[in-house]
Amino acid sequence: MNARAATWTRIFVATAVVAVIMAISGSFGSGILSIAPRAAYWFGFCAVGIAIGYASARTIPEAWFENRPWLAWSVITTCVAAPMTAIVTLTSVLLFHRHFSLALVADVAPGTVVTTAGLTALAFLVRRRPTVETHAAPAGAAPATFLARLPSKLAGADLWAVEAQDHYLRLHTSGGRDLILMRLSDAVVELEGLEGARTHRSWWVARGAVSGVERGDGRATLTLPDGTEVPVSRAFARTLREAGWF
C-alpha cells in the first residue's frame, strides 16, 4: 500500500466512525429517520464528502500540507462545503419535504460548513506524516522499486536526488536529468531500498551522492557530484544531523 492509499484508508476509517456517531445520535434532524436509513444517510454524505475532499486535495501543492496546513485546510474545507451545502439542501427538500428557499440554504449552510471543517481537520490529524529516511536494501534483496521508473535514457545510472516540481519529479542522476509525473511522498515510499533521506519538502537525496556540505545561518546545503546544491530545511535538519549527515 503506497503512502497516499494508507493516508486515505485512515481518513476513511476515521470518517466512518464519525458517521456512526452521527447516525446513532440523530444529528441535524436525522433522528426522524429509523436507524437503517439514518445510517445510510450519514454514510452517504461522508462518502461523497471524502470523494470531493480527495479530488480537492489532489489539486493542492504537496508542500502546502507540510508548510501551510491552515491554507490547505481552508481550501479543502471551502471546496467540500460549497457542494455539500447544495447536496444537503436538496436532500432536505426531497427526503424531509422542506420547502426550497434561500432561508433553507441559510439554515443548512452553517452546520454543513462546521461539520466539513471538523472532518477536514480530523483528516489532517490522521494523515500519514512524510517519511524522512530511506534505508539500503539488505544483501540479495530486490532493488528499490522506484528505479524501474527511471526513463530508458537514464537506465543504469546512479540516482543522486529527486526534486519535486509541482506534480512532477526531476531526477538527478549520474547519467543526466529528466522529469517523471509522480508525487514526492509516493516516490519516497518506493525509494526504500536506497540509503537516503528527505532534506527539504521538495527534495530526497541519496546519502552516497553527497559530495559536500555547507553550513551557515542555522541552515545546511548539500552538494551533489555535478555541483547542484540541495537545501536542508529546519524541519528535516535534526533527523539528518542525528544520522550523521553533517
Coordinates of C-alpha atoms in Angstrom, one line a residue, residues 83-225:
P83 CA -21.2 21.4 -3.0
M84 CA -22.1 19.6 0.2
T85 CA -24.4 22.6 1.2
A86 CA -26.2 22.2 -2.1
I87 CA -26.5 18.4 -1.6
V88 CA -27.8 18.7 1.9
T89 CA -30.3 21.4 0.8
L90 CA -31.5 19.2 -2.0
T91 CA -31.8 16.2 0.4
S92 CA -33.8 18.2 2.9
V93 CA -36.3 19.1 0.1
L94 CA -36.6 15.6 -1.3
L95 CA -36.3 13.5 1.9
F96 CA -37.7 15.8 4.6
H97 CA -40.1 17.6 2.4
R98 CA -38.9 21.0 3.3
H99 CA -39.7 24.0 1.1
F100 CA -36.8 25.2 -1.0
S101 CA -35.8 28.8 -0.3
L102 CA -32.8 30.9 0.5
A103 CA -33.8 30.7 4.1
L104 CA -33.4 26.9 3.9
V105 CA -29.9 27.3 2.4
A106 CA -29.0 29.7 5.2
D107 CA -30.3 27.2 7.7
V108 CA -28.3 24.3 6.2
A109 CA -25.1 26.1 5.4
P110 CA -23.7 26.7 9.0
G111 CA -24.0 23.2 10.1
T112 CA -22.6 21.8 6.8
V113 CA -19.6 24.2 7.0
V114 CA -18.9 23.3 10.6
T115 CA -19.1 19.6 10.0
T116 CA -16.9 19.8 6.9
A117 CA -14.3 21.9 8.7
G118 CA -14.2 19.4 11.6
L119 CA -13.9 16.4 9.3
T120 CA -11.2 18.1 7.3
A121 CA -9.3 18.8 10.5
L122 CA -9.7 15.2 11.5
A123 CA -8.3 14.1 8.2
F124 CA -5.3 16.3 8.7
L125 CA -4.7 14.8 12.1
V126 CA -4.8 11.2 10.9
R127 CA -2.9 11.7 7.7
R128 CA 0.4 9.9 7.3
R129 CA 3.4 12.0 8.0
P130 CA 6.2 12.1 5.4
T131 CA 9.0 9.5 5.7
V132 CA 12.3 11.2 6.3
E133 CA 14.9 8.5 5.9
T134 CA 15.1 5.5 3.5
H135 CA 17.4 2.6 4.0
A136 CA 19.7 0.5 2.0
A137 CA 18.4 -2.9 1.0
P138 CA 19.8 -6.0 2.6
A139 CA 22.2 -8.1 0.6
G140 CA 20.4 -10.1 -2.1
A141 CA 17.2 -8.1 -1.8
A142 CA 15.4 -6.7 -4.8
P143 CA 16.4 -3.1 -5.8
A144 CA 14.2 -0.2 -4.8
T145 CA 11.0 -0.2 -6.9
F146 CA 11.5 3.4 -7.8
L147 CA 14.4 2.6 -10.0
A148 CA 12.1 0.9 -12.5
R149 CA 10.5 4.4 -13.1
L150 CA 13.8 5.9 -14.5
P151 CA 13.4 6.7 -18.2
S152 CA 15.3 4.5 -20.6
K153 CA 17.9 7.1 -21.2
L154 CA 18.8 7.0 -17.5
A155 CA 18.7 3.3 -17.1
G156 CA 21.7 2.0 -15.1
A157 CA 22.7 5.5 -13.9
D158 CA 23.2 6.2 -10.2
L159 CA 20.3 8.1 -8.7
W160 CA 21.6 11.1 -6.8
A161 CA 18.5 13.0 -5.9
V162 CA 14.8 13.5 -6.6
E163 CA 13.4 17.0 -6.7
A164 CA 9.6 17.8 -6.6
Q165 CA 8.5 20.4 -9.2
D166 CA 4.7 20.9 -9.0
H167 CA 3.2 17.5 -9.8
Y168 CA 6.5 16.3 -11.4
L169 CA 9.8 14.9 -10.1
R170 CA 13.1 16.0 -11.6
L171 CA 15.5 13.1 -11.4
H172 CA 19.2 14.0 -10.8
T173 CA 21.5 11.1 -11.8
S174 CA 25.0 10.3 -12.9
G175 CA 23.6 10.0 -16.4
G176 CA 21.8 13.3 -16.5
R177 CA 18.4 14.7 -15.6
D178 CA 14.8 14.0 -16.6
L179 CA 11.2 14.5 -15.4
I180 CA 8.5 12.0 -14.4
L181 CA 5.0 12.5 -13.3
M182 CA 4.7 11.5 -9.6
R183 CA 4.3 12.9 -6.1
L184 CA 7.4 13.0 -3.9
S185 CA 5.6 11.4 -0.9
D186 CA 4.8 8.4 -3.1
A187 CA 8.3 8.3 -4.5
V188 CA 9.9 8.2 -1.1
V189 CA 8.0 5.0 -0.3
E190 CA 9.3 3.4 -3.4
L191 CA 12.8 4.7 -2.7
E192 CA 13.0 2.4 0.3
G193 CA 16.0 0.1 -0.5
L194 CA 18.2 3.1 -1.3
E195 CA 20.0 4.8 1.6
G196 CA 18.9 8.4 1.5
A197 CA 16.6 11.0 3.1
R198 CA 14.2 13.9 2.6
T199 CA 16.2 17.0 3.1
H200 CA 13.5 19.5 2.3
R201 CA 9.8 19.4 1.4
S202 CA 10.9 19.2 -2.2
W203 CA 14.0 17.0 -2.1
W204 CA 15.1 13.5 -1.4
V205 CA 18.9 12.8 -1.7
A206 CA 20.9 9.6 -1.8
R207 CA 23.4 9.6 1.0
G208 CA 26.2 8.4 -1.2
A209 CA 25.6 11.3 -3.6
V210 CA 26.6 14.0 -1.1
S211 CA 30.0 15.4 -2.2
G212 CA 30.0 18.4 0.1
V213 CA 28.1 20.1 3.0
E214 CA 28.0 23.8 3.8
R215 CA 26.5 25.2 7.0
G216 CA 25.6 28.7 7.9
D217 CA 22.8 30.8 9.5
G218 CA 21.4 27.7 11.1
R219 CA 20.9 26.0 7.7
A220 CA 22.8 23.5 5.7
T221 CA 23.2 22.9 2.0
L222 CA 24.3 19.6 0.4
T223 CA 26.2 19.5 -2.9
L224 CA 25.7 16.7 -5.5
P225 CA 28.6 15.4 -7.6

